Structures are given as C-alpha cells and as structure tokens.
Amino acid sequence: MEVADPARKDTTSRILDIVAPLGKGQRALIVAPPRTGKTMMLQNIAHSIEANHPEAYLIVLLVDERPEEVTDMDRSVRGEVVSSTFDEPATRHVQVAEMVIEKAKRLVEHKRDVVILLDSITRLARAYNTVVPSSGKVLTGGVDANALQRPKRFFGAARNIEFGGSLTIIATALIDTGSRMDEVIFEEFKGTGNSEIILDRKLADKRTWPSMDIARSGTRKEELLVDRATLAKMWVLRRILSPMGTADAMEFLVDKLKTTKTNEDFFASMNT
C-alpha cells in the first residue's frame, strides 16, 4: 500500500502496511461506526493501488450511498466507479452488485488481478434482505434466514487463483448505527474475512486520522505477505503499542511515521 512519493504526506497506507498488510486475493473487512473516515480510507487504498499496481483492474462499488459521495469518489479515483444511490430501490442495489461481481469473475478467468472496494456490505445485505423471497424464518433484527446467503457468496468470491488472476474484495461493515439489523449482519460477516481493519469513533472525534484501532486490527497469515525480518519488527511495535490506549497508540505511531519517509526507514530507526 505504501506509495514511494515524497509529495504525499498521508500516513494511512503506511499504517495499513504495518498493522494489517493486504495482498492479492485478500478478503478484508473495514469495520466502521458512522463518521469515522471509512470512505476516505477506501479512497486512500484506491490511490495506493493505482500507484503501486497500475495493472490491477480497480472497481469501486458504492451501494446505498449519498450522491455527493459517489461524485467525489468518481472524481478522485481513476478506476471504474459503479454506484446505486440511496434513492434507488433495493432491486437496483442488487442488480448493480451482481453485475460487478460477474464482471470481476470473468476478468479473473482471463488472468487479470481485480480489486473491488465495496461501501458497504451492510447496506448490500439490507438490499438482499428486502429482495429475497421470505423463507418464513426471521432472525433477530428482522433479517430473513436466507437473505445473507448471496452477500456472503459475493464476499466469498475473493481469492487468489493458482496459475491465474486474483480477486481482492475490501468491504466496509457498519456498526454502532443504532440498528439491530446492522449488528446481526456484522456478526454474520465477522470472521469470514482474512483481514479486519477496525475503526474507532473516539479517535475520529479527536480528529486523529486514520482512526484505526491498532490492537484489534490485523491480517491472518501475515507471514505470507511480509518477510521474516519485517514481521519481527511489526510484532515488536505491537508489543510497544499494546500498553497504550487506542488514541495514544495511533497518535504515537503517526508522529513517528511523519519523521521518516518510508516504512523501511521507520523500522530502521527502531533499531537505533
């Protein structure tokens, strides 16, 4: 994710590489309460992919979003932006999502690396819950028992194909919205991804960006994505940050990263 550009002062991509490194075929979940900067984080990830992996086919899928968010994303991201705004019916949300995932699968079959940035999987699941025929079994919060099968199939499509392409899906999941349905949807998707990035409302209220909870964020099998020496330094850094509070840890890390140009320089400075 880190972009080798001295003009860029943004630390989000560098922190992601340290806390929750992402690879091709990743199935990542950005768990975010309202107004914690999830859309800005998706934009940062999109810019990093454009700079570091121009060969990757980038699709930004915005479901049930505000029109101004769609316009902003369309203007700031060079990849394909596909959207269905909140004034569209649920059938349209589902139709757009199905078109995107089928297109992505066809590209992967042609050995392309495809990245889908989805905002948000919670609203997509709500749309499927509205559209799917009633099974007669309703879970807590009004979620139909069969409603989450198709959004899970969407999210589960992310994988790295041996001798072929890869499909990476980075999706946001909404929590603390006051809706019981959103909590049920998140609980169903929790554990299905192989990387979780947890955003914290207290950090966002203090205007600390990225508002990431370092202790609770991470990637499964991260030893496959980074070399052993870097991994050891990442673990040492986690031990240093773990006694601190969430806000103190992020502020400490951001301040330290601002004094170095790259993560390699940052890890080298840890030894001195």
mmCIF file of C-alpha atoms in Angstrom, residues 129-262:
data_model
loop_
_atom_site.group_PDB
_atom_site.id
_atom_site.type_symbol
_atom_site.label_atom_id
_atom_site.label_comp_id
_atom_site.label_asym_id
_atom_site.label_seq_id
_atom_site.Cartn_x
_atom_site.Cartn_y
_atom_site.Cartn_z
ATOM 1 C CA ASN A 129 -32.935 -8.853 2.726
ATOM 2 C CA THR A 130 -35.584 -6.698 1.023
ATOM 3 C CA VAL A 131 -35.402 -8.510 -2.320
ATOM 4 C CA VAL A 132 -35.110 -12.173 -1.313
ATOM 5 C CA PRO A 133 -38.398 -14.139 -1.094
ATOM 6 C CA SER A 134 -39.466 -14.708 2.504
ATOM 7 C CA SER A 135 -38.442 -18.089 3.913
ATOM 8 C CA GLY A 136 -40.713 -17.743 6.924
ATOM 9 C CA LYS A 137 -37.713 -17.819 9.271
ATOM 10 C CA VAL A 138 -36.646 -14.415 10.575
ATOM 11 C CA LEU A 139 -33.503 -13.807 12.624
ATOM 12 C CA THR A 140 -33.111 -11.112 15.271
ATOM 13 C CA GLY A 141 -33.394 -7.611 13.834
ATOM 14 C CA GLY A 142 -35.709 -8.627 11.001
ATOM 15 C CA VAL A 143 -33.102 -10.409 8.844
ATOM 16 C CA ASP A 144 -34.521 -13.271 6.785
ATOM 17 C CA ALA A 145 -32.688 -16.576 7.321
ATOM 18 C CA ASN A 146 -31.838 -16.859 3.593
ATOM 19 C CA ALA A 147 -31.054 -13.171 2.972
ATOM 20 C CA LEU A 148 -27.344 -13.316 3.797
ATOM 21 C CA GLN A 149 -26.501 -16.264 1.554
ATOM 22 C CA ARG A 150 -25.993 -14.145 -1.592
ATOM 23 C CA PRO A 151 -23.973 -11.294 0.006
ATOM 24 C CA LYS A 152 -21.783 -13.984 1.602
ATOM 25 C CA ARG A 153 -21.292 -15.506 -1.849
ATOM 26 C CA PHE A 154 -20.301 -12.035 -3.113
ATOM 27 C CA PHE A 155 -17.751 -11.538 -0.323
ATOM 28 C CA GLY A 156 -16.544 -15.135 -0.508
ATOM 29 C CA ALA A 157 -15.636 -14.775 -4.192
ATOM 30 C CA ALA A 158 -12.368 -13.066 -3.189
ATOM 31 C CA ARG A 159 -9.407 -15.389 -3.683
ATOM 32 C CA ASN A 160 -6.031 -15.767 -5.368
ATOM 33 C CA ILE A 161 -6.264 -18.236 -8.250
ATOM 34 C CA GLU A 162 -3.348 -20.621 -8.692
ATOM 35 C CA PHE A 163 -1.833 -20.136 -12.188
ATOM 36 C CA GLY A 164 -4.421 -17.394 -12.809
ATOM 37 C CA GLY A 165 -5.607 -13.988 -11.669
ATOM 38 C CA SER A 166 -6.891 -12.805 -8.309
ATOM 39 C CA LEU A 167 -9.996 -11.141 -6.905
ATOM 40 C CA THR A 168 -9.482 -8.875 -3.906
ATOM 41 C CA ILE A 169 -12.517 -7.506 -2.059
ATOM 42 C CA ILE A 170 -12.139 -4.775 0.558
ATOM 43 C CA ALA A 171 -15.561 -4.049 2.053
ATOM 44 C CA THR A 172 -16.816 -1.776 4.805
ATOM 45 C CA ALA A 173 -19.185 -3.053 7.506
ATOM 46 C CA LEU A 174 -21.261 -0.623 9.574
ATOM 47 C CA ILE A 175 -21.579 -0.944 13.355
ATOM 48 C CA ASP A 176 -22.987 1.237 16.165
ATOM 49 C CA THR A 177 -25.671 2.649 13.864
ATOM 50 C CA GLY A 178 -28.459 2.028 16.372
ATOM 51 C CA SER A 179 -29.943 -0.635 14.090
ATOM 52 C CA ARG A 180 -30.230 -4.191 15.399
ATOM 53 C CA MET A 181 -30.250 -5.452 11.801
ATOM 54 C CA ASP A 182 -26.820 -3.912 11.122
ATOM 55 C CA GLU A 183 -25.403 -5.631 14.217
ATOM 56 C CA VAL A 184 -26.783 -9.009 13.099
ATOM 57 C CA ILE A 185 -25.328 -8.540 9.599
ATOM 58 C CA PHE A 186 -21.913 -7.656 11.047
ATOM 59 C CA GLU A 187 -21.972 -10.678 13.368
ATOM 60 C CA GLU A 188 -22.696 -12.918 10.371
ATOM 61 C CA PHE A 189 -19.763 -11.492 8.386
ATOM 62 C CA LYS A 190 -17.340 -11.324 11.314
ATOM 63 C CA GLY A 191 -14.703 -13.990 10.797
ATOM 64 C CA THR A 192 -15.446 -14.509 7.087
ATOM 65 C CA GLY A 193 -12.648 -12.131 6.039
ATOM 66 C CA ASN A 194 -8.933 -12.804 6.374
ATOM 67 C CA SER A 195 -8.141 -9.200 7.330
ATOM 68 C CA GLU A 196 -10.005 -6.856 9.667
ATOM 69 C CA ILE A 197 -9.446 -3.113 9.987
ATOM 70 C CA ILE A 198 -11.337 -1.734 12.991
ATOM 71 C CA LEU A 199 -12.087 1.999 13.065
ATOM 72 C CA ASP A 200 -12.692 3.743 16.392
ATOM 73 C CA ARG A 201 -15.210 6.552 16.959
ATOM 74 C CA LYS A 202 -13.218 8.103 19.833
ATOM 75 C CA LEU A 203 -10.219 8.648 17.553
ATOM 76 C CA ALA A 204 -12.434 10.201 14.885
ATOM 77 C CA ASP A 205 -13.967 12.558 17.466
ATOM 78 C CA LYS A 206 -10.430 13.691 18.360
ATOM 79 C CA ARG A 207 -9.734 14.164 14.614
ATOM 80 C CA THR A 208 -6.953 11.578 14.694
ATOM 81 C CA TRP A 209 -6.634 10.048 11.225
ATOM 82 C CA PRO A 210 -6.661 7.238 10.370
ATOM 83 C CA SER A 211 -8.999 6.417 13.266
ATOM 84 C CA MET A 212 -7.793 2.816 13.412
ATOM 85 C CA ASP A 213 -7.775 0.579 16.492
ATOM 86 C CA ILE A 214 -4.291 -0.924 16.132
ATOM 87 C CA ALA A 215 -4.702 -3.617 18.800
ATOM 88 C CA ARG A 216 -7.887 -5.077 17.268
ATOM 89 C CA SER A 217 -6.897 -4.720 13.593
ATOM 90 C CA GLY A 218 -4.809 -7.294 11.780
ATOM 91 C CA THR A 219 -4.374 -9.784 8.953
ATOM 92 C CA ARG A 220 -4.477 -13.566 9.188
ATOM 93 C CA LYS A 221 -1.372 -15.370 7.872
ATOM 94 C CA GLU A 222 0.507 -12.065 7.599
ATOM 95 C CA GLU A 223 3.778 -14.028 7.472
ATOM 96 C CA LEU A 224 2.881 -14.894 3.851
ATOM 97 C CA LEU A 225 2.772 -11.196 2.897
ATOM 98 C CA VAL A 226 5.866 -9.741 4.603
ATOM 99 C CA ASP A 227 9.408 -11.024 5.067
ATOM 100 C CA ARG A 228 10.502 -12.517 8.385
ATOM 101 C CA ALA A 229 12.693 -9.570 9.476
ATOM 102 C CA THR A 230 9.912 -7.015 8.875
ATOM 103 C CA LEU A 231 7.365 -9.269 10.589
ATOM 104 C CA ALA A 232 9.548 -9.468 13.708
ATOM 105 C CA LYS A 233 9.736 -5.651 13.831
ATOM 106 C CA MET A 234 5.964 -5.392 13.354
ATOM 107 C CA TRP A 235 5.452 -7.690 16.343
ATOM 108 C CA VAL A 236 7.903 -5.669 18.461
ATOM 109 C CA LEU A 237 5.995 -2.497 17.537
ATOM 110 C CA ARG A 238 2.702 -4.117 18.584
ATOM 111 C CA ARG A 239 4.228 -5.015 21.976
ATOM 112 C CA ILE A 240 5.343 -1.394 22.417
ATOM 113 C CA LEU A 241 1.898 -0.022 21.483
ATOM 114 C CA SER A 242 -0.270 -2.562 23.362
ATOM 115 C CA PRO A 243 0.062 -0.981 26.866
ATOM 116 C CA MET A 244 -1.031 2.397 25.436
ATOM 117 C CA GLY A 245 -4.644 3.401 24.916
ATOM 118 C CA THR A 246 -6.181 3.296 21.432
ATOM 119 C CA ALA A 247 -5.793 7.050 20.842
ATOM 120 C CA ASP A 248 -2.301 7.279 22.358
ATOM 121 C CA ALA A 249 -1.045 4.351 20.277
ATOM 122 C CA MET A 250 -2.291 5.831 16.993
ATOM 123 C CA GLU A 251 -1.005 9.343 17.784
ATOM 124 C CA PHE A 252 2.396 7.892 18.744
ATOM 125 C CA LEU A 253 2.619 5.871 15.519
ATOM 126 C CA VAL A 254 1.502 8.777 13.284
ATOM 127 C CA ASP A 255 4.055 11.126 14.895
ATOM 128 C CA LYS A 256 6.871 8.596 14.411
ATOM 129 C CA LEU A 257 5.910 7.894 10.791
ATOM 130 C CA LYS A 258 5.895 11.610 9.965
ATOM 131 C CA THR A 259 9.595 11.804 10.886
ATOM 132 C CA THR A 260 10.519 9.154 8.282
ATOM 133 C CA LYS A 261 9.856 8.949 4.543
ATOM 134 C CA THR A 262 9.237 5.188 4.245
#
